[in-house]
XYZ file of C-alpha atoms in Angstrom:
169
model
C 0.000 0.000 0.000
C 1.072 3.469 -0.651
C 0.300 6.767 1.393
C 1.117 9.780 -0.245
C -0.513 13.898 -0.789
C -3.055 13.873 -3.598
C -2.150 16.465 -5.805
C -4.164 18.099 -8.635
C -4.232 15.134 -11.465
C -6.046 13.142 -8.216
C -9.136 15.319 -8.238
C -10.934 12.826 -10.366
C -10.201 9.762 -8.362
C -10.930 11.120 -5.081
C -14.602 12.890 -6.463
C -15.635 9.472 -7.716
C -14.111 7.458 -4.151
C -15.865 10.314 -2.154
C -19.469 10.072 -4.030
C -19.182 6.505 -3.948
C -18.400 6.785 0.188
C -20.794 9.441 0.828
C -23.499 7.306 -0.673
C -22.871 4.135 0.900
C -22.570 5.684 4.002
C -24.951 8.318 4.327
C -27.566 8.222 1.685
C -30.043 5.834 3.128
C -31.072 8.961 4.958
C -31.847 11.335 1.993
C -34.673 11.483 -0.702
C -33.009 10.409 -3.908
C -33.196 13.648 -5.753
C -31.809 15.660 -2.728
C -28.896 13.230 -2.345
C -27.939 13.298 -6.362
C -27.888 17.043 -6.039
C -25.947 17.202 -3.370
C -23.128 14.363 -5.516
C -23.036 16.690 -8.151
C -22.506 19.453 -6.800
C -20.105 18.408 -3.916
C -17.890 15.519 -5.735
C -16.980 17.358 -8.613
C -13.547 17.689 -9.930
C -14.007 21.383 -10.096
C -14.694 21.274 -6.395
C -11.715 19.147 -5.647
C -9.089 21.011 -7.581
C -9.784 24.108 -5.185
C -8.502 22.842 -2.077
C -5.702 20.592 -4.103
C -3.850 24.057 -4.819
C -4.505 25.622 -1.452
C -0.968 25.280 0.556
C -3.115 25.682 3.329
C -5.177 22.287 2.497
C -4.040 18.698 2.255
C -5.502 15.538 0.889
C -3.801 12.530 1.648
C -4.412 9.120 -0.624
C -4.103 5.558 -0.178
C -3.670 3.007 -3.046
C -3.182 -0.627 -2.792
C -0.281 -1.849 -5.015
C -1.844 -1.637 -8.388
C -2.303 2.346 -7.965
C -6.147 1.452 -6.843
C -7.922 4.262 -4.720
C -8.496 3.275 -1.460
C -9.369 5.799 1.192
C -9.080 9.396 1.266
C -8.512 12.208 4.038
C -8.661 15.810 3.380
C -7.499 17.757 6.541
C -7.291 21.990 6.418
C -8.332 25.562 7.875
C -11.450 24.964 10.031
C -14.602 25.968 8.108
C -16.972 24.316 10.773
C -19.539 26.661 12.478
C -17.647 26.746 15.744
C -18.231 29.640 18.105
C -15.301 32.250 18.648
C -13.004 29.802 15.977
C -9.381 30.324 16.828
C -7.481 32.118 14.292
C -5.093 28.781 13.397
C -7.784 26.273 13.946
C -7.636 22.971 11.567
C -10.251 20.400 10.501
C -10.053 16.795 9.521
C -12.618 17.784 6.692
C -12.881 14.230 5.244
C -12.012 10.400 6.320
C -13.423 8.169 3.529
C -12.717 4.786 3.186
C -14.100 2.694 0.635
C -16.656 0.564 1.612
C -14.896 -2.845 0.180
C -12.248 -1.508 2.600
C -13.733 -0.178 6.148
C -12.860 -2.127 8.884
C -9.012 -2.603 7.906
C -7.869 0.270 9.597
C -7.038 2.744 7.098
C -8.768 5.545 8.100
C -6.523 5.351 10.911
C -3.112 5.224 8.949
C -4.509 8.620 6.846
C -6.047 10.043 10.569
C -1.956 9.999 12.002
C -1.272 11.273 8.461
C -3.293 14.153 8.730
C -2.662 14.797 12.475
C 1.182 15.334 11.707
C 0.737 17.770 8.494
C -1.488 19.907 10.666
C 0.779 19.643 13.728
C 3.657 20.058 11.285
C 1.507 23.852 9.840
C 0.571 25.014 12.914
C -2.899 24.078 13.106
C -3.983 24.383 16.779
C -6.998 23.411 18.009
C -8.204 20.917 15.407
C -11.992 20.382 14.745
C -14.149 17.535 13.239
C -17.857 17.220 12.357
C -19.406 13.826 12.757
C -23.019 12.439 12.179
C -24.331 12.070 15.941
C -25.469 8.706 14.765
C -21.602 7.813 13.161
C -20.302 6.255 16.826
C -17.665 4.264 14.862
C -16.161 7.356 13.291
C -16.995 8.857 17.085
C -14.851 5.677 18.650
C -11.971 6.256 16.332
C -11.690 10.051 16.774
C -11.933 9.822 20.639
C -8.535 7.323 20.279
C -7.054 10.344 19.396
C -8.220 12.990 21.435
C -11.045 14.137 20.130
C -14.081 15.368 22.457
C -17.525 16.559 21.974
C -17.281 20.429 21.535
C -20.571 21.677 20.432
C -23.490 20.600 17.953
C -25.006 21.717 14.393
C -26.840 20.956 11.398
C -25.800 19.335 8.438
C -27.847 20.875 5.256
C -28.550 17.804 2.460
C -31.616 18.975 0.377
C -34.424 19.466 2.760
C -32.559 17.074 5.399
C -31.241 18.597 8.322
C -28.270 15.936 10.434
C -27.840 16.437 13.656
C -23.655 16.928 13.659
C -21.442 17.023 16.659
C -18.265 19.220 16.392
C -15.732 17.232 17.896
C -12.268 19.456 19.478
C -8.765 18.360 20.621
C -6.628 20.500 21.944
């Protein structure tokens, strides 16, 4: 297996592993046309090529030995609707692991990943959102010293999620 930054020529690769994710995971809980809007309009290679460029962003990518897409993590600034955000704050903005895949740990190899780079830019305190219902992802973030910060909603189509924002600091 091989972990290495995405870079720009990636975009496509982790649009398609990230729609495909998103939708295993998540999209029992939309109506259909809400969910295909939000696809294509969030996993787009437009909307992937934006944060690939941004020094300030990272996606990390790991491929089995034949160059296959495996998981994802993008990790960056904190965008999350935290109250009185910290000027450096950082966000683990993505873990995705595809579903052939979950359960073998990976998402933990990209989380250390992604913890480093933003330790490494100076990202302090670091943020996720999680799905109140997602207690795996919950379990796994806790490991590292993640804790329940504060709460919001999650926008697909009509469908409001109830979110936790999850802080280590």
């Amino acid at each position: 297996m091989n972990l290495r930054q995405a870079v720009p020529d990636d975009a496509a690769v982790l649009a398609q592993l990230g729609a495909l994710t998103f939708t295993h995971t998540f999209g029992h809980l939309y109506n259909p046309k809400d969910l295909q809007d939000y696809i294509t309009s969030t996993y787009t290679v437009e909307e992937h090529l934006i944060p690939l460029t941004d020094s300030r962003e990272s996606f990390w990518l790991l491929e089995d030995d034949n160059g296959q897409a495996l998981a994802f993590g993008w990790a960056g600034a904190c965008k999350l609707p935290v109250p009185n955000l910290e000027s450096n704050a950082g966000e683990i903005k993505r873990l995705y692991v595809h579903p052939d895949h979950q359960g073998k740990k990976l998402g933990s190899q990209i989380l250390k990943k992604m913890l480093a780079w933003l330790g490494e830019e100076g990202f302090d305190p670091l943020y996720i959102g999680v799905w109140s219902e997602n207690l795996g992802a919950q379990r796994l973030y806790g490991v590292y010293g993640f804790e329940k910060f504060s709460e919001y909603e999650f926008a697909v189509g009509i469908h409001r999620d109830h979110e936790f924002i999850l802080k280590r600091a």
